[in-house]
Amino acid sequence: MSKVLGMEGKLALVTGGTRGIGRGITEALLAAGMRVAVVGTDSERSVKVAAELGPVEQVRGYGCDVSDTEAVTSLVALVGEDLGDIDCLVNNAGITRDGIYIRLKSEDWDRVMAVNLTGTHNFCKAVTRGMMKRRAGRIVNITSVVGQTGNAGQVNYAASKAGQIGLTKSLARELGARNVTVNAVAPGFIQTDMTADLPEDVRSAMLEGIPLGRLGDPADVAAVVLFLLSDASAYVTGQVIGVNGGMAMIG
Ligand code: NAI
Protein backbone atom coordinates (compact mmCIF):
# COMPACT_ATOMS: atom_id res chain seq x y z
CA MET A 1 0.00 0.00 0.00
CA SER A 2 2.67 2.53 1.02
CA LYS A 3 4.68 1.67 -2.12
CA VAL A 4 1.63 2.39 -4.25
CA LEU A 5 1.18 5.71 -2.44
CA GLY A 6 4.92 6.55 -2.82
CA MET A 7 5.52 7.21 0.87
CA GLU A 8 8.05 4.57 1.92
CA GLY A 9 11.06 6.15 3.68
CA LYS A 10 9.94 9.75 3.14
CA LEU A 11 10.40 12.11 6.07
CA ALA A 12 7.48 14.05 7.56
CA LEU A 13 7.60 16.61 10.35
CA VAL A 14 4.39 16.72 12.41
CA THR A 15 3.88 19.56 14.89
CA GLY A 16 1.82 18.78 17.98
CA GLY A 17 2.41 15.13 17.17
CA THR A 18 2.54 13.94 20.76
CA ARG A 19 -1.19 13.54 21.35
CA GLY A 20 -4.68 13.85 19.89
CA ILE A 21 -4.97 14.38 16.15
CA GLY A 22 -1.21 14.86 15.71
CA ARG A 23 -0.46 11.53 17.33
CA GLY A 24 -3.10 9.87 15.12
CA ILE A 25 -1.43 11.42 12.07
CA THR A 26 2.02 10.26 13.21
CA GLU A 27 0.76 6.70 13.70
CA ALA A 28 -0.82 6.65 10.23
CA LEU A 29 2.33 7.96 8.54
CA LEU A 30 4.51 5.41 10.33
CA ALA A 31 2.10 2.64 9.28
CA ALA A 32 2.53 3.84 5.68
CA GLY A 33 6.31 3.39 5.97
CA MET A 34 7.25 7.03 6.41
CA ARG A 35 9.78 8.40 8.89
CA VAL A 36 8.46 11.06 11.26
CA ALA A 37 9.92 13.91 13.32
CA VAL A 38 7.41 14.53 16.10
CA VAL A 39 7.43 18.05 17.53
CA GLY A 40 5.76 18.92 20.85
CA THR A 41 6.18 21.72 23.33
CA ASP A 42 8.20 19.59 25.71
CA SER A 43 11.22 17.77 24.30
CA GLU A 44 11.34 15.07 26.99
CA ARG A 45 7.72 14.19 26.40
CA SER A 46 8.19 14.19 22.62
CA VAL A 47 11.16 11.83 22.92
CA LYS A 48 9.13 9.55 25.19
CA VAL A 49 6.11 9.50 22.85
CA ALA A 50 8.37 8.85 19.85
CA ALA A 51 9.92 5.89 21.67
CA GLU A 52 6.42 4.48 22.26
CA LEU A 53 5.60 4.81 18.57
CA GLY A 54 8.60 3.14 16.97
CA PRO A 55 12.37 2.74 16.66
CA VAL A 56 14.50 5.89 16.63
CA GLU A 57 15.45 5.37 12.95
CA GLN A 58 11.78 5.74 12.08
CA VAL A 59 10.41 8.24 14.59
CA ARG A 60 12.20 10.89 16.64
CA GLY A 61 10.84 13.40 19.14
CA TYR A 62 11.77 17.09 19.38
CA GLY A 63 10.68 19.96 21.62
CA CYS A 64 9.93 23.44 20.35
CA ASP A 65 7.38 26.22 20.82
CA VAL A 66 5.99 26.62 17.31
CA SER A 67 5.36 30.32 17.88
CA ASP A 68 9.09 30.98 18.45
CA THR A 69 10.48 31.82 15.02
CA GLU A 70 14.16 31.36 15.92
CA ALA A 71 13.52 28.10 17.75
CA VAL A 72 11.64 26.76 14.72
CA THR A 73 14.44 27.71 12.33
CA SER A 74 17.02 25.95 14.54
CA LEU A 75 14.78 22.92 15.00
CA VAL A 76 14.25 22.45 11.26
CA ALA A 77 18.04 22.67 10.76
CA LEU A 78 18.57 20.08 13.51
CA VAL A 79 15.99 17.69 12.02
CA GLY A 80 17.78 18.09 8.68
CA GLU A 81 21.09 17.10 10.27
CA ASP A 82 19.57 14.17 12.16
CA LEU A 83 17.24 12.75 9.54
CA GLY A 84 17.79 14.50 6.17
CA ASP A 85 15.48 16.51 3.95
CA ILE A 86 11.95 17.14 5.17
CA ASP A 87 9.67 15.88 2.38
CA CYS A 88 6.37 16.61 4.11
CA LEU A 89 5.25 19.10 6.73
CA VAL A 90 2.07 18.77 8.80
CA ASN A 91 1.22 21.90 10.80
CA ASN A 92 -1.06 20.45 13.44
CA ALA A 93 -0.09 22.15 16.74
CA GLY A 94 -2.91 24.33 17.95
CA ILE A 95 -4.59 25.75 21.03
CA THR A 96 -7.90 27.29 22.05
CA ARG A 97 -8.57 30.09 24.53
CA ASP A 98 -12.32 30.38 24.21
CA GLY A 99 -14.70 32.94 25.63
CA ILE A 100 -17.28 35.44 24.46
CA TYR A 101 -15.75 38.29 22.49
CA ILE A 102 -16.71 41.02 24.92
CA ARG A 103 -14.53 39.32 27.54
CA LEU A 104 -11.72 38.23 25.22
CA LYS A 105 -8.38 39.33 26.65
CA SER A 106 -5.77 40.63 24.24
CA GLU A 107 -3.24 38.10 25.56
CA ASP A 108 -5.65 35.30 24.60
CA TRP A 109 -5.99 36.78 21.13
CA ASP A 110 -2.22 37.10 20.81
CA ARG A 111 -1.36 33.62 22.06
CA VAL A 112 -3.89 31.82 19.86
CA MET A 113 -2.74 33.73 16.79
CA ALA A 114 0.92 33.13 17.71
CA VAL A 115 0.58 29.36 18.08
CA ASN A 116 -2.01 28.57 15.42
CA LEU A 117 -1.18 31.04 12.66
CA THR A 118 2.37 32.29 13.25
CA GLY A 119 3.37 28.73 14.20
CA THR A 120 2.10 27.48 10.84
CA HIS A 121 3.92 30.29 9.04
CA ASN A 122 7.15 29.64 10.97
CA PHE A 123 7.35 26.02 9.84
CA CYS A 124 6.24 26.74 6.26
CA LYS A 125 8.93 29.40 6.03
CA ALA A 126 11.60 27.08 7.42
CA VAL A 127 10.93 24.21 4.97
CA THR A 128 9.89 26.05 1.81
CA ARG A 129 13.31 26.89 0.40
CA GLY A 130 14.47 23.26 0.56
CA MET A 131 11.26 21.97 -1.00
CA MET A 132 11.49 24.54 -3.82
CA LYS A 133 15.10 23.56 -4.55
CA ARG A 134 14.21 19.88 -4.66
CA ARG A 135 11.08 20.62 -6.69
CA ALA A 136 9.09 18.36 -4.43
CA GLY A 137 7.24 18.75 -1.18
CA ARG A 138 3.96 18.45 0.61
CA ILE A 139 2.51 20.78 3.23
CA VAL A 140 -0.73 20.09 5.07
CA ASN A 141 -2.14 22.61 7.54
CA ILE A 142 -4.69 21.44 10.10
CA THR A 143 -7.28 24.18 10.25
CA SER A 144 -10.85 23.76 11.56
CA VAL A 145 -14.45 23.83 10.43
CA VAL A 146 -14.87 26.96 12.56
CA GLY A 147 -12.32 28.74 10.36
CA GLN A 148 -14.83 28.19 7.55
CA THR A 149 -18.10 28.86 9.38
CA GLY A 150 -17.15 30.99 12.41
CA ASN A 151 -18.22 30.11 15.94
CA ALA A 152 -19.55 32.16 18.82
CA GLY A 153 -17.06 32.15 21.69
CA GLN A 154 -14.13 31.37 19.41
CA VAL A 155 -13.38 34.66 17.63
CA ASN A 156 -9.63 34.35 18.21
CA TYR A 157 -9.48 30.65 17.33
CA ALA A 158 -11.71 30.97 14.23
CA ALA A 159 -9.68 33.95 13.00
CA SER A 160 -6.42 32.00 13.40
CA LYS A 161 -7.91 29.00 11.57
CA ALA A 162 -9.31 31.18 8.76
CA GLY A 163 -5.84 32.75 8.56
CA GLN A 164 -4.33 29.31 8.00
CA ILE A 165 -6.70 28.83 5.06
CA GLY A 166 -5.58 32.10 3.44
CA LEU A 167 -1.96 31.13 4.01
CA THR A 168 -2.58 27.69 2.49
CA LYS A 169 -4.20 29.00 -0.69
CA SER A 170 -1.67 31.78 -1.26
CA LEU A 171 1.32 29.52 -0.67
CA ALA A 172 -0.19 26.88 -2.96
CA ARG A 173 -0.30 29.50 -5.72
CA GLU A 174 3.34 30.47 -5.13
CA LEU A 175 4.77 26.97 -4.88
CA GLY A 176 2.76 25.07 -7.48
CA ALA A 177 5.30 25.70 -10.24
CA ARG A 178 7.93 23.99 -8.05
CA ASN A 179 5.79 20.90 -7.55
CA VAL A 180 5.15 21.67 -3.90
CA THR A 181 1.51 21.20 -2.87
CA VAL A 182 -0.09 23.02 0.05
CA ASN A 183 -3.46 21.93 1.37
CA ALA A 184 -5.54 22.26 4.51
CA VAL A 185 -7.63 19.74 6.39
CA ALA A 186 -10.57 21.14 8.37
CA PRO A 187 -11.69 18.74 11.09
CA GLY A 188 -15.08 19.06 12.71
CA PHE A 189 -15.64 17.74 16.20
CA ILE A 190 -12.88 15.22 16.96
CA GLN A 191 -12.46 13.37 20.27
CA THR A 192 -9.20 14.63 21.81
CA ASP A 193 -8.00 16.45 24.93
CA MET A 194 -9.00 19.72 23.22
CA THR A 195 -12.67 18.70 23.15
CA ALA A 196 -12.74 16.52 26.29
CA ASP A 197 -13.83 19.33 28.59
CA LEU A 198 -16.89 20.47 26.63
CA PRO A 199 -20.07 20.39 28.71
CA GLU A 200 -22.44 17.49 28.01
CA ASP A 201 -25.26 19.75 26.67
CA VAL A 202 -22.89 21.38 24.14
CA ARG A 203 -21.62 17.95 23.10
CA SER A 204 -25.12 16.50 22.51
CA ALA A 205 -26.27 19.66 20.67
CA MET A 206 -23.27 19.29 18.35
CA LEU A 207 -24.02 15.61 17.75
CA GLU A 208 -27.47 16.54 16.52
CA GLY A 209 -25.89 18.63 13.77
CA ILE A 210 -23.62 15.84 12.50
CA PRO A 211 -25.24 13.74 9.73
CA LEU A 212 -22.91 10.81 10.38
CA GLY A 213 -24.14 10.82 13.99
CA ARG A 214 -20.83 10.48 15.77
CA LEU A 215 -17.80 12.48 16.79
CA GLY A 216 -14.70 12.04 14.69
CA ASP A 217 -11.60 10.13 15.67
CA PRO A 218 -7.98 11.26 15.11
CA ALA A 219 -7.69 8.36 12.62
CA ASP A 220 -10.46 9.93 10.49
CA VAL A 221 -8.33 13.07 10.09
CA ALA A 222 -5.10 11.10 9.66
CA ALA A 223 -6.51 9.18 6.68
CA VAL A 224 -7.08 12.41 4.75
CA VAL A 225 -3.66 13.79 5.70
CA LEU A 226 -2.11 10.55 4.45
CA PHE A 227 -3.87 10.99 1.12
CA LEU A 228 -2.64 14.59 0.83
CA LEU A 229 0.97 13.55 1.49
CA SER A 230 0.85 10.65 -0.96
CA ASP A 231 1.34 10.36 -4.72
CA ALA A 232 -2.43 9.79 -4.97
CA SER A 233 -3.01 13.54 -4.45
CA ALA A 234 -0.37 14.78 -6.92
CA TYR A 235 -2.87 17.11 -8.66
CA VAL A 236 -4.49 18.48 -5.49
CA THR A 237 -3.30 21.84 -4.15
CA GLY A 238 -4.77 24.89 -2.44
CA GLN A 239 -7.74 22.86 -1.19
CA VAL A 240 -9.48 22.74 2.16
CA ILE A 241 -10.83 19.26 2.83
CA GLY A 242 -13.44 18.96 5.54
CA VAL A 243 -13.39 15.94 7.87
CA ASN A 244 -16.48 16.79 9.87
CA GLY A 245 -19.07 14.03 9.51
CA GLY A 246 -21.12 16.37 7.33
CA MET A 247 -21.69 19.04 10.02
CA ALA A 248 -20.72 21.68 7.45
CA MET A 249 -20.96 21.25 3.68
CA ILE A 250 -18.94 23.93 1.96
CA GLY A 251 -18.30 24.55 -1.73
P1 NAI B 1 -4.57 18.63 21.53
O1 NAI B 1 -4.71 19.74 22.51
O2 NAI B 1 -4.99 17.26 21.92
O3 NAI B 1 -3.07 18.56 21.00
C1 NAI B 1 -2.42 19.71 20.57
C2 NAI B 1 -0.97 19.41 20.30
O4 NAI B 1 -0.33 20.65 19.95
C3 NAI B 1 -0.23 18.86 21.51
O5 NAI B 1 0.67 17.86 21.06
C4 NAI B 1 0.55 20.06 22.06
O6 NAI B 1 1.76 19.70 22.68
C5 NAI B 1 0.83 20.81 20.76
N1 NAI B 1 1.08 22.22 20.99
C6 NAI B 1 0.25 23.14 21.55
N2 NAI B 1 0.86 24.34 21.61
C7 NAI B 1 2.11 24.17 21.09
C8 NAI B 1 3.22 25.03 20.89
N3 NAI B 1 3.19 26.32 21.24
N4 NAI B 1 4.34 24.51 20.33
C9 NAI B 1 4.41 23.19 19.99
N5 NAI B 1 3.38 22.34 20.15
C10 NAI B 1 2.24 22.82 20.70
O7 NAI B 1 -5.36 19.13 20.23
P2 NAI B 1 -6.06 18.32 19.05
O8 NAI B 1 -7.51 18.27 19.33
O9 NAI B 1 -5.33 17.09 18.75
O10 NAI B 1 -5.87 19.39 17.87
C11 NAI B 1 -4.86 19.31 16.89
C12 NAI B 1 -5.15 20.32 15.80
O11 NAI B 1 -6.43 20.06 15.24
C13 NAI B 1 -5.20 21.76 16.32
O12 NAI B 1 -4.61 22.61 15.36
C14 NAI B 1 -6.67 22.04 16.45
O13 NAI B 1 -6.95 23.40 16.32
C15 NAI B 1 -7.23 21.23 15.28
N6 NAI B 1 -8.62 20.88 15.41
C16 NAI B 1 -9.07 20.08 16.43
C17 NAI B 1 -10.41 19.75 16.51
C18 NAI B 1 -10.96 18.88 17.55
O14 NAI B 1 -12.20 18.69 17.59
N7 NAI B 1 -10.18 18.28 18.42
C19 NAI B 1 -11.38 20.27 15.52
C20 NAI B 1 -10.79 21.09 14.50
C21 NAI B 1 -9.46 21.37 14.46
Coordinates of C-alpha atoms and ligand atoms in Angstrom, one line a residue:
M1 CA 0.0 0.0 0.0
S2 CA 2.7 2.5 1.0
K3 CA 4.7 1.7 -2.1
V4 CA 1.6 2.4 -4.3
L5 CA 1.2 5.7 -2.4
G6 CA 4.9 6.6 -2.8
M7 CA 5.5 7.2 0.9
E8 CA 8.1 4.6 1.9
G9 CA 11.1 6.1 3.7
K10 CA 9.9 9.7 3.1
L11 CA 10.4 12.1 6.1
A12 CA 7.5 14.0 7.6
L13 CA 7.6 16.6 10.4
V14 CA 4.4 16.7 12.4
T15 CA 3.9 19.6 14.9
G16 CA 1.8 18.8 18.0
G17 CA 2.4 15.1 17.2
T18 CA 2.5 13.9 20.8
R19 CA -1.2 13.5 21.3
G20 CA -4.7 13.8 19.9
I21 CA -5.0 14.4 16.1
G22 CA -1.2 14.9 15.7
R23 CA -0.5 11.5 17.3
G24 CA -3.1 9.9 15.1
I25 CA -1.4 11.4 12.1
T26 CA 2.0 10.3 13.2
E27 CA 0.8 6.7 13.7
A28 CA -0.8 6.6 10.2
L29 CA 2.3 8.0 8.5
L30 CA 4.5 5.4 10.3
A31 CA 2.1 2.6 9.3
A32 CA 2.5 3.8 5.7
G33 CA 6.3 3.4 6.0
M34 CA 7.2 7.0 6.4
R35 CA 9.8 8.4 8.9
V36 CA 8.5 11.1 11.3
A37 CA 9.9 13.9 13.3
V38 CA 7.4 14.5 16.1
V39 CA 7.4 18.0 17.5
G40 CA 5.8 18.9 20.8
T41 CA 6.2 21.7 23.3
D42 CA 8.2 19.6 25.7
S43 CA 11.2 17.8 24.3
E44 CA 11.3 15.1 27.0
R45 CA 7.7 14.2 26.4
S46 CA 8.2 14.2 22.6
V47 CA 11.2 11.8 22.9
K48 CA 9.1 9.5 25.2
V49 CA 6.1 9.5 22.8
A50 CA 8.4 8.8 19.8
A51 CA 9.9 5.9 21.7
E52 CA 6.4 4.5 22.3
L53 CA 5.6 4.8 18.6
G54 CA 8.6 3.1 17.0
P55 CA 12.4 2.7 16.7
V56 CA 14.5 5.9 16.6
E57 CA 15.5 5.4 12.9
Q58 CA 11.8 5.7 12.1
V59 CA 10.4 8.2 14.6
R60 CA 12.2 10.9 16.6
G61 CA 10.8 13.4 19.1
Y62 CA 11.8 17.1 19.4
G63 CA 10.7 20.0 21.6
C64 CA 9.9 23.4 20.3
D65 CA 7.4 26.2 20.8
V66 CA 6.0 26.6 17.3
S67 CA 5.4 30.3 17.9
D68 CA 9.1 31.0 18.5
T69 CA 10.5 31.8 15.0
E70 CA 14.2 31.4 15.9
A71 CA 13.5 28.1 17.7
V72 CA 11.6 26.8 14.7
T73 CA 14.4 27.7 12.3
S74 CA 17.0 26.0 14.5
L75 CA 14.8 22.9 15.0
V76 CA 14.3 22.5 11.3
A77 CA 18.0 22.7 10.8
L78 CA 18.6 20.1 13.5
V79 CA 16.0 17.7 12.0
G80 CA 17.8 18.1 8.7
E81 CA 21.1 17.1 10.3
D82 CA 19.6 14.2 12.2
L83 CA 17.2 12.8 9.5
G84 CA 17.8 14.5 6.2
D85 CA 15.5 16.5 3.9
I86 CA 11.9 17.1 5.2
D87 CA 9.7 15.9 2.4
C88 CA 6.4 16.6 4.1
L89 CA 5.2 19.1 6.7
V90 CA 2.1 18.8 8.8
N91 CA 1.2 21.9 10.8
N92 CA -1.1 20.4 13.4
A93 CA -0.1 22.1 16.7
G94 CA -2.9 24.3 17.9
I95 CA -4.6 25.8 21.0
T96 CA -7.9 27.3 22.0
R97 CA -8.6 30.1 24.5
D98 CA -12.3 30.4 24.2
G99 CA -14.7 32.9 25.6
I100 CA -17.3 35.4 24.5
Y101 CA -15.8 38.3 22.5
I102 CA -16.7 41.0 24.9
R103 CA -14.5 39.3 27.5
L104 CA -11.7 38.2 25.2
K105 CA -8.4 39.3 26.6
S106 CA -5.8 40.6 24.2
E107 CA -3.2 38.1 25.6
D108 CA -5.6 35.3 24.6
W109 CA -6.0 36.8 21.1
D110 CA -2.2 37.1 20.8
R111 CA -1.4 33.6 22.1
V112 CA -3.9 31.8 19.9
M113 CA -2.7 33.7 16.8
A114 CA 0.9 33.1 17.7
V115 CA 0.6 29.4 18.1
N116 CA -2.0 28.6 15.4
L117 CA -1.2 31.0 12.7
T118 CA 2.4 32.3 13.3
G119 CA 3.4 28.7 14.2
T120 CA 2.1 27.5 10.8
H121 CA 3.9 30.3 9.0
N122 CA 7.2 29.6 11.0
F123 CA 7.3 26.0 9.8
C124 CA 6.2 26.7 6.3
K125 CA 8.9 29.4 6.0
A126 CA 11.6 27.1 7.4
V127 CA 10.9 24.2 5.0
T128 CA 9.9 26.0 1.8
R129 CA 13.3 26.9 0.4
G130 CA 14.5 23.3 0.6
M131 CA 11.3 22.0 -1.0
M132 CA 11.5 24.5 -3.8
K133 CA 15.1 23.6 -4.5
R134 CA 14.2 19.9 -4.7
R135 CA 11.1 20.6 -6.7
A136 CA 9.1 18.4 -4.4
G137 CA 7.2 18.8 -1.2
R138 CA 4.0 18.4 0.6
I139 CA 2.5 20.8 3.2
V140 CA -0.7 20.1 5.1
N141 CA -2.1 22.6 7.5
I142 CA -4.7 21.4 10.1
T143 CA -7.3 24.2 10.3
S144 CA -10.8 23.8 11.6
V145 CA -14.5 23.8 10.4
V146 CA -14.9 27.0 12.6
G147 CA -12.3 28.7 10.4
Q148 CA -14.8 28.2 7.6
T149 CA -18.1 28.9 9.4
G150 CA -17.2 31.0 12.4
N151 CA -18.2 30.1 15.9
A152 CA -19.5 32.2 18.8
G153 CA -17.1 32.2 21.7
Q154 CA -14.1 31.4 19.4
V155 CA -13.4 34.7 17.6
N156 CA -9.6 34.3 18.2
Y157 CA -9.5 30.7 17.3
A158 CA -11.7 31.0 14.2
A159 CA -9.7 34.0 13.0
S160 CA -6.4 32.0 13.4
K161 CA -7.9 29.0 11.6
A162 CA -9.3 31.2 8.8
G163 CA -5.8 32.7 8.6
Q164 CA -4.3 29.3 8.0
I165 CA -6.7 28.8 5.1
G166 CA -5.6 32.1 3.4
L167 CA -2.0 31.1 4.0
T168 CA -2.6 27.7 2.5
K169 CA -4.2 29.0 -0.7
S170 CA -1.7 31.8 -1.3
L171 CA 1.3 29.5 -0.7
A172 CA -0.2 26.9 -3.0
R173 CA -0.3 29.5 -5.7
E174 CA 3.3 30.5 -5.1
L175 CA 4.8 27.0 -4.9
G176 CA 2.8 25.1 -7.5
A177 CA 5.3 25.7 -10.2
R178 CA 7.9 24.0 -8.1
N179 CA 5.8 20.9 -7.6
V180 CA 5.1 21.7 -3.9
T181 CA 1.5 21.2 -2.9
V182 CA -0.1 23.0 0.0
N183 CA -3.5 21.9 1.4
A184 CA -5.5 22.3 4.5
V185 CA -7.6 19.7 6.4
A186 CA -10.6 21.1 8.4
P187 CA -11.7 18.7 11.1
G188 CA -15.1 19.1 12.7
F189 CA -15.6 17.7 16.2
I190 CA -12.9 15.2 17.0
Q191 CA -12.5 13.4 20.3
T192 CA -9.2 14.6 21.8
D193 CA -8.0 16.5 24.9
M194 CA -9.0 19.7 23.2
T195 CA -12.7 18.7 23.1
A196 CA -12.7 16.5 26.3
D197 CA -13.8 19.3 28.6
L198 CA -16.9 20.5 26.6
P199 CA -20.1 20.4 28.7
E200 CA -22.4 17.5 28.0
D201 CA -25.3 19.8 26.7
V202 CA -22.9 21.4 24.1
R203 CA -21.6 17.9 23.1
S204 CA -25.1 16.5 22.5
A205 CA -26.3 19.7 20.7
M206 CA -23.3 19.3 18.4
L207 CA -24.0 15.6 17.8
E208 CA -27.5 16.5 16.5
G209 CA -25.9 18.6 13.8
I210 CA -23.6 15.8 12.5
P211 CA -25.2 13.7 9.7
L212 CA -22.9 10.8 10.4
G213 CA -24.1 10.8 14.0
R214 CA -20.8 10.5 15.8
L215 CA -17.8 12.5 16.8
G216 CA -14.7 12.0 14.7
D217 CA -11.6 10.1 15.7
P218 CA -8.0 11.3 15.1
A219 CA -7.7 8.4 12.6
D220 CA -10.5 9.9 10.5
V221 CA -8.3 13.1 10.1
A222 CA -5.1 11.1 9.7
A223 CA -6.5 9.2 6.7
V224 CA -7.1 12.4 4.7
V225 CA -3.7 13.8 5.7
L226 CA -2.1 10.6 4.4
F227 CA -3.9 11.0 1.1
L228 CA -2.6 14.6 0.8
L229 CA 1.0 13.5 1.5
S230 CA 0.8 10.7 -1.0
D231 CA 1.3 10.4 -4.7
A232 CA -2.4 9.8 -5.0
S233 CA -3.0 13.5 -4.5
A234 CA -0.4 14.8 -6.9
Y235 CA -2.9 17.1 -8.7
V236 CA -4.5 18.5 -5.5
T237 CA -3.3 21.8 -4.1
G238 CA -4.8 24.9 -2.4
Q239 CA -7.7 22.9 -1.2
V240 CA -9.5 22.7 2.2
I241 CA -10.8 19.3 2.8
G242 CA -13.4 19.0 5.5
V243 CA -13.4 15.9 7.9
N244 CA -16.5 16.8 9.9
G245 CA -19.1 14.0 9.5
G246 CA -21.1 16.4 7.3
M247 CA -21.7 19.0 10.0
A248 CA -20.7 21.7 7.5
M249 CA -21.0 21.3 3.7
I250 CA -18.9 23.9 2.0
G251 CA -18.3 24.5 -1.7
Ligands
NAI1 P1 -4.6 18.6 21.5 O1 -4.7 19.7 22.5 O2 -5.0 17.3 21.9 O3 -3.1 18.6 21.0 C1 -2.4 19.7 20.6 C2 -1.0 19.4 20.3 O4 -0.3 20.6 20.0 C3 -0.2 18.9 21.5 O5 0.7 17.9 21.1 C4 0.6 20.1 22.1 O6 1.8 19.7 22.7 C5 0.8 20.8 20.8 N1 1.1 22.2 21.0 C6 0.2 23.1 21.5 N2 0.9 24.3 21.6 C7 2.1 24.2 21.1 C8 3.2 25.0 20.9 N3 3.2 26.3 21.2 N4 4.3 24.5 20.3 C9 4.4 23.2 20.0 N5 3.4 22.3 20.1 C10 2.2 22.8 20.7 O7 -5.4 19.1 20.2 P2 -6.1 18.3 19.1 O8 -7.5 18.3 19.3 O9 -5.3 17.1 18.7 O10 -5.9 19.4 17.9 C11 -4.9 19.3 16.9 C12 -5.2 20.3 15.8 O11 -6.4 20.1 15.2 C13 -5.2 21.8 16.3 O12 -4.6 22.6 15.4 C14 -6.7 22.0 16.4 O13 -7.0 23.4 16.3 C15 -7.2 21.2 15.3 N6 -8.6 20.9 15.4 C16 -9.1 20.1 16.4 C17 -10.4 19.7 16.5 C18 -11.0 18.9 17.6 O14 -12.2 18.7 17.6 N7 -10.2 18.3 18.4 C19 -11.4 20.3 15.5 C20 -10.8 21.1 14.5 C21 -9.5 21.4 14.5

